GROMACS .gro file of C-alpha atoms in nm:
model
  433
    1UNK     CA    1   0.000   0.000   0.000
    2UNK     CA    2   0.155   0.331  -0.111
    3UNK     CA    3  -0.132   0.556   0.007
    4UNK     CA    4  -0.399   0.515   0.274
    5UNK     CA    5  -0.632   0.789   0.401
    6UNK     CA    6  -0.972   0.812   0.567
    7UNK     CA    7  -1.186   1.044   0.352
    8UNK     CA    8  -1.497   1.075   0.567
    9UNK     CA    9  -1.847   0.991   0.445
   10UNK     CA   10  -1.904   0.700   0.204
   11UNK     CA   11  -1.858   0.777  -0.165
   12UNK     CA   12  -1.845   0.621  -0.509
   13UNK     CA   13  -1.562   0.698  -0.752
   14UNK     CA   14  -1.713   0.886  -1.045
   15UNK     CA   15  -1.386   0.913  -1.242
   16UNK     CA   16  -1.009   0.907  -1.199
   17UNK     CA   17  -0.697   0.990  -1.404
   18UNK     CA   18  -0.324   0.932  -1.364
   19UNK     CA   19  -0.082   1.193  -1.502
   20UNK     CA   20   0.271   1.330  -1.467
   21UNK     CA   21   0.319   1.703  -1.415
   22UNK     CA   22   0.653   1.872  -1.335
   23UNK     CA   23   0.811   1.524  -1.308
   24UNK     CA   24   0.566   1.441  -1.030
   25UNK     CA   25   0.324   1.150  -1.065
   26UNK     CA   26  -0.031   1.237  -0.958
   27UNK     CA   27  -0.364   1.061  -0.938
   28UNK     CA   28  -0.681   1.273  -0.948
   29UNK     CA   29  -1.002   1.111  -0.822
   30UNK     CA   30  -1.358   1.239  -0.830
   31UNK     CA   31  -1.566   1.116  -0.533
   32UNK     CA   32  -1.944   1.142  -0.547
   33UNK     CA   33  -2.155   1.162  -0.230
   34UNK     CA   34  -2.523   1.218  -0.155
   35UNK     CA   35  -2.541   1.419   0.169
   36UNK     CA   36  -2.824   1.544   0.387
   37UNK     CA   37  -2.882   1.920   0.409
   38UNK     CA   38  -2.851   2.031   0.769
   39UNK     CA   39  -3.016   2.372   0.723
   40UNK     CA   40  -3.184   2.373   0.384
   41UNK     CA   41  -3.516   2.194   0.413
   42UNK     CA   42  -3.647   2.297   0.069
   43UNK     CA   43  -3.663   2.040  -0.211
   44UNK     CA   44  -3.538   1.689  -0.143
   45UNK     CA   45  -3.344   1.778   0.174
   46UNK     CA   46  -3.027   1.634   0.015
   47UNK     CA   47  -2.743   1.768  -0.198
   48UNK     CA   48  -2.473   1.609  -0.414
   49UNK     CA   49  -2.105   1.673  -0.352
   50UNK     CA   50  -1.822   1.595  -0.591
   51UNK     CA   51  -1.487   1.596  -0.412
   52UNK     CA   52  -1.190   1.637  -0.645
   53UNK     CA   53  -0.891   1.483  -0.466
   54UNK     CA   54  -0.539   1.497  -0.615
   55UNK     CA   55  -0.282   1.258  -0.468
   56UNK     CA   56   0.081   1.327  -0.562
   57UNK     CA   57   0.408   1.139  -0.518
   58UNK     CA   58   0.633   1.332  -0.280
   59UNK     CA   59   1.007   1.262  -0.258
   60UNK     CA   60   1.167   1.356   0.074
   61UNK     CA   61   1.526   1.251   0.142
   62UNK     CA   62   1.501   0.952  -0.089
   63UNK     CA   63   1.167   0.847   0.062
   64UNK     CA   64   0.891   0.819  -0.204
   65UNK     CA   65   0.539   0.839  -0.074
   66UNK     CA   66   0.198   0.963  -0.188
   67UNK     CA   67   0.015   1.245  -0.010
   68UNK     CA   68  -0.303   1.444  -0.069
   69UNK     CA   69  -0.191   1.743  -0.273
   70UNK     CA   70  -0.531   1.918  -0.318
   71UNK     CA   71  -0.890   1.870  -0.205
   72UNK     CA   72  -1.172   2.068  -0.366
   73UNK     CA   73  -1.547   2.022  -0.327
   74UNK     CA   74  -1.827   2.100  -0.572
   75UNK     CA   75  -2.190   2.100  -0.467
   76UNK     CA   76  -2.510   2.065  -0.666
   77UNK     CA   77  -2.872   1.956  -0.635
   78UNK     CA   78  -2.882   1.672  -0.890
   79UNK     CA   79  -2.666   1.367  -0.953
   80UNK     CA   80  -2.448   1.450  -1.256
   81UNK     CA   81  -2.514   1.252  -1.572
   82UNK     CA   82  -2.144   1.280  -1.658
   83UNK     CA   83  -1.845   1.400  -1.453
   84UNK     CA   84  -1.486   1.354  -1.570
   85UNK     CA   85  -1.140   1.498  -1.498
   86UNK     CA   86  -0.928   1.604  -1.794
   87UNK     CA   87  -0.627   1.378  -1.873
   88UNK     CA   88  -0.387   1.657  -1.770
   89UNK     CA   89  -0.568   1.708  -1.437
   90UNK     CA   90  -0.621   2.076  -1.532
   91UNK     CA   91  -0.998   2.082  -1.544
   92UNK     CA   92  -1.328   1.908  -1.498
   93UNK     CA   93  -1.634   1.858  -1.721
   94UNK     CA   94  -1.983   1.797  -1.585
   95UNK     CA   95  -2.317   1.731  -1.754
   96UNK     CA   96  -2.596   1.787  -1.503
   97UNK     CA   97  -2.954   1.903  -1.478
   98UNK     CA   98  -2.887   2.140  -1.184
   99UNK     CA   99  -2.567   2.353  -1.173
  100UNK     CA  100  -2.262   2.265  -0.966
  101UNK     CA  101  -2.032   2.517  -0.798
  102UNK     CA  102  -1.716   2.501  -0.594
  103UNK     CA  103  -1.754   2.543  -0.218
  104UNK     CA  104  -1.504   2.807  -0.105
  105UNK     CA  105  -1.273   2.826   0.190
  106UNK     CA  106  -1.339   3.092   0.456
  107UNK     CA  107  -1.070   3.329   0.314
  108UNK     CA  108  -1.228   3.320  -0.030
  109UNK     CA  109  -1.572   3.382   0.118
  110UNK     CA  110  -1.448   3.696   0.295
  111UNK     CA  111  -1.305   3.829  -0.032
  112UNK     CA  112  -1.629   3.751  -0.211
  113UNK     CA  113  -1.829   3.937   0.056
  114UNK     CA  114  -1.612   4.244   0.002
  115UNK     CA  115  -1.681   4.223  -0.371
  116UNK     CA  116  -2.053   4.179  -0.303
  117UNK     CA  117  -2.060   4.494  -0.085
  118UNK     CA  118  -1.880   4.689  -0.356
  119UNK     CA  119  -2.130   4.579  -0.620
  120UNK     CA  120  -2.424   4.655  -0.388
  121UNK     CA  121  -2.310   5.017  -0.368
  122UNK     CA  122  -2.325   5.045  -0.747
  123UNK     CA  123  -2.671   4.893  -0.762
  124UNK     CA  124  -2.856   5.204  -0.887
  125UNK     CA  125  -2.861   5.223  -1.269
  126UNK     CA  126  -2.621   5.477  -1.421
  127UNK     CA  127  -2.890   5.586  -1.669
  128UNK     CA  128  -3.250   5.517  -1.769
  129UNK     CA  129  -3.366   5.494  -2.129
  130UNK     CA  130  -3.691   5.478  -2.324
  131UNK     CA  131  -3.765   5.434  -2.693
  132UNK     CA  132  -4.032   5.481  -2.957
  133UNK     CA  133  -4.022   5.369  -3.319
  134UNK     CA  134  -3.841   5.695  -3.410
  135UNK     CA  135  -3.619   5.789  -3.119
  136UNK     CA  136  -3.441   5.692  -2.797
  137UNK     CA  137  -3.441   5.910  -2.481
  138UNK     CA  138  -3.165   5.873  -2.220
  139UNK     CA  139  -3.186   6.028  -1.871
  140UNK     CA  140  -2.875   6.060  -1.650
  141UNK     CA  141  -2.872   6.204  -1.297
  142UNK     CA  142  -2.593   6.465  -1.263
  143UNK     CA  143  -2.447   6.644  -0.955
  144UNK     CA  144  -2.606   6.973  -0.839
  145UNK     CA  145  -2.311   7.196  -0.929
  146UNK     CA  146  -2.287   7.083  -1.295
  147UNK     CA  147  -2.335   7.354  -1.559
  148UNK     CA  148  -2.383   7.328  -1.932
  149UNK     CA  149  -2.013   7.403  -1.988
  150UNK     CA  150  -1.909   7.104  -1.772
  151UNK     CA  151  -2.094   6.855  -1.995
  152UNK     CA  152  -1.968   6.719  -2.326
  153UNK     CA  153  -2.185   6.486  -2.538
  154UNK     CA  154  -2.036   6.359  -2.863
  155UNK     CA  155  -2.257   6.187  -3.122
  156UNK     CA  156  -2.147   5.985  -3.425
  157UNK     CA  157  -2.358   5.757  -3.650
  158UNK     CA  158  -2.278   5.450  -3.437
  159UNK     CA  159  -2.130   5.582  -3.110
  160UNK     CA  160  -2.202   5.806  -2.813
  161UNK     CA  161  -1.970   5.958  -2.551
  162UNK     CA  162  -2.083   6.154  -2.242
  163UNK     CA  163  -1.819   6.331  -2.026
  164UNK     CA  164  -1.868   6.539  -1.707
  165UNK     CA  165  -1.599   6.802  -1.634
  166UNK     CA  166  -1.252   6.647  -1.677
  167UNK     CA  167  -1.351   6.302  -1.557
  168UNK     CA  168  -1.323   5.983  -1.764
  169UNK     CA  169  -1.627   5.929  -1.993
  170UNK     CA  170  -1.941   5.855  -1.791
  171UNK     CA  171  -2.089   5.649  -2.073
  172UNK     CA  172  -1.923   5.560  -2.398
  173UNK     CA  173  -1.957   5.290  -2.661
  174UNK     CA  174  -2.112   5.151  -2.977
  175UNK     CA  175  -2.486   5.205  -3.008
  176UNK     CA  176  -2.704   4.903  -3.083
  177UNK     CA  177  -2.808   5.059  -3.416
  178UNK     CA  178  -2.723   5.367  -3.626
  179UNK     CA  179  -2.860   5.714  -3.545
  180UNK     CA  180  -2.897   6.039  -3.739
  181UNK     CA  181  -2.616   6.200  -3.535
  182UNK     CA  182  -2.671   6.551  -3.671
  183UNK     CA  183  -3.029   6.553  -3.539
  184UNK     CA  184  -2.940   6.420  -3.188
  185UNK     CA  185  -2.972   6.674  -2.901
  186UNK     CA  186  -2.928   6.708  -2.524
  187UNK     CA  187  -3.062   6.942  -2.250
  188UNK     CA  188  -3.039   6.984  -1.871
  189UNK     CA  189  -3.376   6.944  -1.700
  190UNK     CA  190  -3.485   7.139  -1.387
  191UNK     CA  191  -3.452   6.828  -1.168
  192UNK     CA  192  -3.076   6.820  -1.239
  193UNK     CA  193  -3.087   6.545  -1.495
  194UNK     CA  194  -2.927   6.530  -1.836
  195UNK     CA  195  -3.169   6.428  -2.111
  196UNK     CA  196  -3.029   6.301  -2.442
  197UNK     CA  197  -3.242   6.240  -2.753
  198UNK     CA  198  -3.116   6.003  -3.022
  199UNK     CA  199  -3.297   5.988  -3.357
  200UNK     CA  200  -3.302   5.635  -3.500
  201UNK     CA  201  -3.175   5.601  -3.857
  202UNK     CA  202  -3.396   5.297  -3.917
  203UNK     CA  203  -3.745   5.362  -3.786
  204UNK     CA  204  -3.941   5.078  -3.632
  205UNK     CA  205  -3.709   4.807  -3.497
  206UNK     CA  206  -3.688   4.802  -3.116
  207UNK     CA  207  -3.344   4.809  -2.960
  208UNK     CA  208  -3.284   4.528  -2.707
  209UNK     CA  209  -2.996   4.732  -2.559
  210UNK     CA  210  -2.869   5.090  -2.585
  211UNK     CA  211  -2.488   5.054  -2.583
  212UNK     CA  212  -2.361   4.713  -2.693
  213UNK     CA  213  -2.250   4.513  -2.387
  214UNK     CA  214  -2.331   4.792  -2.134
  215UNK     CA  215  -2.554   4.664  -1.850
  216UNK     CA  216  -2.538   4.978  -1.632
  217UNK     CA  217  -2.862   5.124  -1.766
  218UNK     CA  218  -3.226   5.038  -1.708
  219UNK     CA  219  -3.488   5.030  -1.981
  220UNK     CA  220  -3.824   5.187  -1.892
  221UNK     CA  221  -4.130   5.091  -2.093
  222UNK     CA  222  -4.447   5.298  -2.088
  223UNK     CA  223  -4.790   5.134  -2.070
  224UNK     CA  224  -4.882   5.200  -2.434
  225UNK     CA  225  -4.566   5.020  -2.547
  226UNK     CA  226  -4.649   4.727  -2.318
  227UNK     CA  227  -4.988   4.673  -2.481
  228UNK     CA  228  -4.843   4.712  -2.833
  229UNK     CA  229  -4.576   4.450  -2.762
  230UNK     CA  230  -4.832   4.214  -2.606
  231UNK     CA  231  -5.043   4.248  -2.920
  232UNK     CA  232  -4.748   4.183  -3.151
  233UNK     CA  233  -4.660   3.869  -2.955
  234UNK     CA  234  -5.013   3.728  -2.950
  235UNK     CA  235  -4.951   3.494  -3.244
  236UNK     CA  236  -4.676   3.321  -3.046
  237UNK     CA  237  -4.910   3.231  -2.762
  238UNK     CA  238  -5.198   3.117  -2.979
  239UNK     CA  239  -5.378   2.801  -2.873
  240UNK     CA  240  -5.339   2.671  -3.229
  241UNK     CA  241  -4.995   2.514  -3.282
  242UNK     CA  242  -4.963   2.661  -3.634
  243UNK     CA  243  -5.184   2.972  -3.662
  244UNK     CA  244  -5.025   3.078  -3.992
  245UNK     CA  245  -5.178   2.848  -4.257
  246UNK     CA  246  -4.923   2.955  -4.522
  247UNK     CA  247  -4.646   2.783  -4.329
  248UNK     CA  248  -4.721   2.422  -4.411
  249UNK     CA  249  -4.499   2.255  -4.156
  250UNK     CA  250  -4.504   2.373  -3.795
  251UNK     CA  251  -4.165   2.343  -3.624
  252UNK     CA  252  -4.304   2.088  -3.380
  253UNK     CA  253  -4.656   1.965  -3.325
  254UNK     CA  254  -4.718   1.826  -2.975
  255UNK     CA  255  -4.985   1.595  -3.114
  256UNK     CA  256  -4.725   1.419  -3.330
  257UNK     CA  257  -4.493   1.344  -3.040
  258UNK     CA  258  -4.543   1.002  -2.895
  259UNK     CA  259  -4.554   0.945  -2.519
  260UNK     CA  260  -4.204   0.794  -2.516
  261UNK     CA  261  -4.064   1.122  -2.655
  262UNK     CA  262  -4.148   1.325  -2.345
  263UNK     CA  263  -3.878   1.306  -2.083
  264UNK     CA  264  -3.893   1.467  -1.743
  265UNK     CA  265  -3.593   1.695  -1.732
  266UNK     CA  266  -3.629   2.027  -1.912
  267UNK     CA  267  -3.265   2.062  -2.006
  268UNK     CA  268  -2.920   1.983  -1.877
  269UNK     CA  269  -2.600   2.186  -1.911
  270UNK     CA  270  -2.245   2.091  -2.000
  271UNK     CA  271  -1.990   2.287  -1.793
  272UNK     CA  272  -1.612   2.295  -1.797
  273UNK     CA  273  -1.441   2.408  -1.474
  274UNK     CA  274  -1.079   2.530  -1.463
  275UNK     CA  275  -0.875   2.344  -1.199
  276UNK     CA  276  -0.671   2.648  -1.089
  277UNK     CA  277  -0.928   2.929  -1.079
  278UNK     CA  278  -1.223   2.691  -1.002
  279UNK     CA  279  -1.428   2.909  -1.238
  280UNK     CA  280  -1.657   2.793  -1.521
  281UNK     CA  281  -1.478   2.852  -1.854
  282UNK     CA  282  -1.742   2.701  -2.086
  283UNK     CA  283  -2.113   2.635  -2.043
  284UNK     CA  284  -2.346   2.485  -2.304
  285UNK     CA  285  -2.719   2.446  -2.251
  286UNK     CA  286  -2.806   2.106  -2.397
  287UNK     CA  287  -3.171   2.203  -2.443
  288UNK     CA  288  -3.373   1.903  -2.555
  289UNK     CA  289  -3.058   1.703  -2.640
  290UNK     CA  290  -3.112   1.438  -2.374
  291UNK     CA  291  -2.803   1.274  -2.221
  292UNK     CA  292  -2.800   0.899  -2.296
  293UNK     CA  293  -2.472   0.739  -2.181
  294UNK     CA  294  -2.093   0.774  -2.168
  295UNK     CA  295  -1.822   0.543  -2.300
  296UNK     CA  296  -1.442   0.531  -2.310
  297UNK     CA  297  -1.336   0.515  -2.675
  298UNK     CA  298  -0.970   0.611  -2.632
  299UNK     CA  299  -0.814   0.554  -2.286
  300UNK     CA  300  -0.584   0.857  -2.339
  301UNK     CA  301  -0.887   1.086  -2.379
  302UNK     CA  302  -1.180   1.172  -2.154
  303UNK     CA  303  -1.488   0.948  -2.172
  304UNK     CA  304  -1.723   1.034  -2.461
  305UNK     CA  305  -2.084   1.122  -2.394
  306UNK     CA  306  -2.381   1.040  -2.614
  307UNK     CA  307  -2.669   1.287  -2.659
  308UNK     CA  308  -3.001   1.249  -2.832
  309UNK     CA  309  -3.036   1.483  -3.132
  310UNK     CA  310  -3.389   1.456  -3.270
  311UNK     CA  311  -3.435   1.083  -3.349
  312UNK     CA  312  -3.062   1.000  -3.363
  313UNK     CA  313  -2.795   0.961  -3.096
  314UNK     CA  314  -2.466   1.149  -3.144
  315UNK     CA  315  -2.140   1.061  -2.971
  316UNK     CA  316  -1.914   1.352  -2.862
  317UNK     CA  317  -1.546   1.329  -2.767
  318UNK     CA  318  -1.417   1.602  -2.531
  319UNK     CA  319  -1.071   1.742  -2.616
  320UNK     CA  320  -0.954   1.947  -2.318
  321UNK     CA  321  -0.634   2.054  -2.499
  322UNK     CA  322  -0.817   2.196  -2.804
  323UNK     CA  323  -1.011   2.509  -2.699
  324UNK     CA  324  -1.137   2.569  -3.055
  325UNK     CA  325  -1.260   2.209  -3.089
  326UNK     CA  326  -1.343   2.124  -2.728
  327UNK     CA  327  -1.617   1.873  -2.821
  328UNK     CA  328  -1.587   1.671  -3.142
  329UNK     CA  329  -1.871   1.472  -3.299
  330UNK     CA  330  -1.722   1.127  -3.369
  331UNK     CA  331  -2.015   0.892  -3.438
  332UNK     CA  332  -2.387   0.879  -3.508
  333UNK     CA  333  -2.628   0.599  -3.417
  334UNK     CA  334  -2.924   0.639  -3.651
  335UNK     CA  335  -3.270   0.637  -3.487
  336UNK     CA  336  -3.121   0.526  -3.152
  337UNK     CA  337  -3.253   0.839  -2.976
  338UNK     CA  338  -3.607   0.748  -3.074
  339UNK     CA  339  -3.574   0.372  -3.018
  340UNK     CA  340  -3.431   0.403  -2.665
  341UNK     CA  341  -3.712   0.642  -2.565
  342UNK     CA  342  -3.969   0.368  -2.628
  343UNK     CA  343  -3.796   0.122  -2.391
  344UNK     CA  344  -3.979   0.189  -2.065
  345UNK     CA  345  -3.771  -0.056  -1.858
  346UNK     CA  346  -3.434   0.062  -1.990
  347UNK     CA  347  -3.157   0.029  -1.732
  348UNK     CA  348  -2.816   0.062  -1.905
  349UNK     CA  349  -2.695   0.186  -2.245
  350UNK     CA  350  -2.355   0.145  -2.409
  351UNK     CA  351  -2.179   0.135  -2.744
  352UNK     CA  352  -1.874  -0.039  -2.885
  353UNK     CA  353  -1.550   0.167  -2.880
  354UNK     CA  354  -1.531   0.115  -3.260
  355UNK     CA  355  -1.894   0.242  -3.297
  356UNK     CA  356  -1.998  -0.084  -3.473
  357UNK     CA  357  -2.305  -0.123  -3.251
  358UNK     CA  358  -2.499   0.031  -2.963
  359UNK     CA  359  -2.681  -0.173  -2.699
  360UNK     CA  360  -2.923  -0.133  -2.412
  361UNK     CA  361  -3.070  -0.365  -2.155
  362UNK     CA  362  -3.385  -0.371  -1.948
  363UNK     CA  363  -3.388  -0.434  -1.573
  364UNK     CA  364  -3.439  -0.807  -1.632
  365UNK     CA  365  -3.349  -1.059  -1.904
  366UNK     CA  366  -3.367  -0.863  -2.231
  367UNK     CA  367  -3.071  -0.707  -2.416
  368UNK     CA  368  -3.116  -0.510  -2.741
  369UNK     CA  369  -2.827  -0.470  -2.985
  370UNK     CA  370  -2.842  -0.216  -3.269
  371UNK     CA  371  -2.581  -0.268  -3.540
  372UNK     CA  372  -2.464   0.020  -3.759
  373UNK     CA  373  -2.589   0.003  -4.121
  374UNK     CA  374  -2.379  -0.232  -4.336
  375UNK     CA  375  -2.368  -0.276  -4.719
  376UNK     CA  376  -2.592  -0.552  -4.858
  377UNK     CA  377  -2.459  -0.838  -5.068
  378UNK     CA  378  -2.793  -0.880  -5.249
  379UNK     CA  379  -3.021  -0.624  -5.414
  380UNK     CA  380  -3.306  -0.498  -5.194
  381UNK     CA  381  -3.585  -0.260  -5.300
  382UNK     CA  382  -3.807  -0.039  -5.088
  383UNK     CA  383  -4.144  -0.130  -5.242
  384UNK     CA  384  -4.319   0.173  -5.098
  385UNK     CA  385  -4.076   0.425  -5.249
  386UNK     CA  386  -3.950   0.212  -5.537
  387UNK     CA  387  -3.581   0.277  -5.464
  388UNK     CA  388  -3.292   0.039  -5.415
  389UNK     CA  389  -3.162   0.005  -5.057
  390UNK     CA  390  -2.784  -0.015  -5.040
  391UNK     CA  391  -2.740  -0.090  -4.671
  392UNK     CA  392  -2.944  -0.206  -4.377
  393UNK     CA  393  -2.914  -0.180  -3.998
  394UNK     CA  394  -2.997  -0.487  -3.791
  395UNK     CA  395  -3.156  -0.508  -3.448
  396UNK     CA  396  -3.084  -0.816  -3.237
  397UNK     CA  397  -3.257  -0.920  -2.914
  398UNK     CA  398  -3.083  -1.148  -2.663
  399UNK     CA  399  -3.278  -1.302  -2.376
  400UNK     CA  400  -3.070  -1.400  -2.073
  401UNK     CA  401  -3.136  -1.737  -1.914
  402UNK     CA  402  -3.182  -1.577  -1.571
  403UNK     CA  403  -3.442  -1.373  -1.392
  404UNK     CA  404  -3.194  -1.190  -1.168
  405UNK     CA  405  -3.167  -0.809  -1.184
  406UNK     CA  406  -2.899  -0.673  -1.421
  407UNK     CA  407  -2.633  -0.480  -1.226
  408UNK     CA  408  -2.367  -0.404  -1.486
  409UNK     CA  409  -2.334  -0.355  -1.861
  410UNK     CA  410  -2.014  -0.307  -2.062
  411UNK     CA  411  -1.953  -0.314  -2.439
  412UNK     CA  412  -1.627  -0.395  -2.618
  413UNK     CA  413  -1.585  -0.403  -2.996
  414UNK     CA  414  -1.644  -0.780  -3.001
  415UNK     CA  415  -1.842  -0.869  -2.689
  416UNK     CA  416  -2.108  -0.741  -2.455
  417UNK     CA  417  -2.065  -0.815  -2.082
  418UNK     CA  418  -2.386  -0.830  -1.878
  419UNK     CA  419  -2.366  -0.880  -1.501
  420UNK     CA  420  -2.661  -1.000  -1.296
  421UNK     CA  421  -2.668  -1.062  -0.919
  422UNK     CA  422  -2.551  -1.421  -0.974
  423UNK     CA  423  -2.400  -1.455  -1.323
  424UNK     CA  424  -2.168  -1.274  -1.567
  425UNK     CA  425  -2.295  -1.324  -1.926
  426UNK     CA  426  -2.078  -1.274  -2.236
  427UNK     CA  427  -2.262  -1.205  -2.561
  428UNK     CA  428  -2.049  -1.234  -2.874
  429UNK     CA  429  -2.159  -0.953  -3.107
  430UNK     CA  430  -1.874  -0.927  -3.361
  431UNK     CA  431  -1.626  -1.197  -3.454
  432UNK     CA  432  -1.265  -1.110  -3.376
  433UNK     CA  433  -0.989  -1.092  -3.639
   0.00000   0.00000   0.00000
């Protein structure tokens, strides 16, 4: 035994990697726990913790031993579908329904509180703005002693800059859309506020923001605009799925969806956390792309994850060392997304590392194997459409000679391993070379 340590509450190992950094061998392990909330009684009364433990080989006076190098804890409210450490140990990727975040040490919390107080002081908007189809009005509160000579407002077709006395610009940046800068004006109101009028170059379109990327202002909408917008949005909330008869195909008709297509979770997110800053560097909302399973295709890479895209299932390979191609689509299983949704007793899913087949099992006895389409040796015609079919995908069903619950399921390129409470079954799917 080269390392032995009590780590507190029971856990399961979600993932682990071994790597060498700065000539030091390390093992990073992700421990998953379900813990009871002591204070929070809302929801289930439990939370999920992921403890990221890094064990490193320490050499002291010729004595080699392993010690805990770092311990970091993430907390969330749902069990992650997928959680894996990058091969370099530099980051972590999680697919989960509810978000995870790192629990901070006391020192970090104090710093964060200071930041929070600072942001609270700046809570009041810097400016307020309103708009009509023709113009935009901006109101800025200015100090009592300001005169007209202290204020400089510069307009250009796409930009605005407001400066008070010799201070840095109060507001400056690219406007959401072009203005007729020669017709723009500003005045000082009696209540010591600066009022700026911008004349829109293109009448009609509403601006979602005033200055691109500036969140320091607050948009004010008057009641007449509210009712106009409500009216213009009415067609989107119609009880009829496709109120516009000219558009033949609605994007999605709820009546056409079968019961097996509806799954409980609204949407999950894929997050990448940086190991040093503990901050989220990437976040992708998976929307209706339901998580199906994960599989190790290349032991040097992170596990792949499979998502449902419409009726198909797509396999994605994370590449932590390629920021511009962080997730690569490497395989497609045609119609698997739809087929798996109809299996009410589905327990495990997997696919071969060479993508030759995907498989799923029910809680008892039955195993379904879906081979990828292969070319046909004989000519086959689709009688309905009158076209020749060049390849066909086969579905196989294996029934285990046991009524014991299935506990484990693992696919290799040639065989499928199915573990029940009493027996390990091997199903030969492809013949070896």
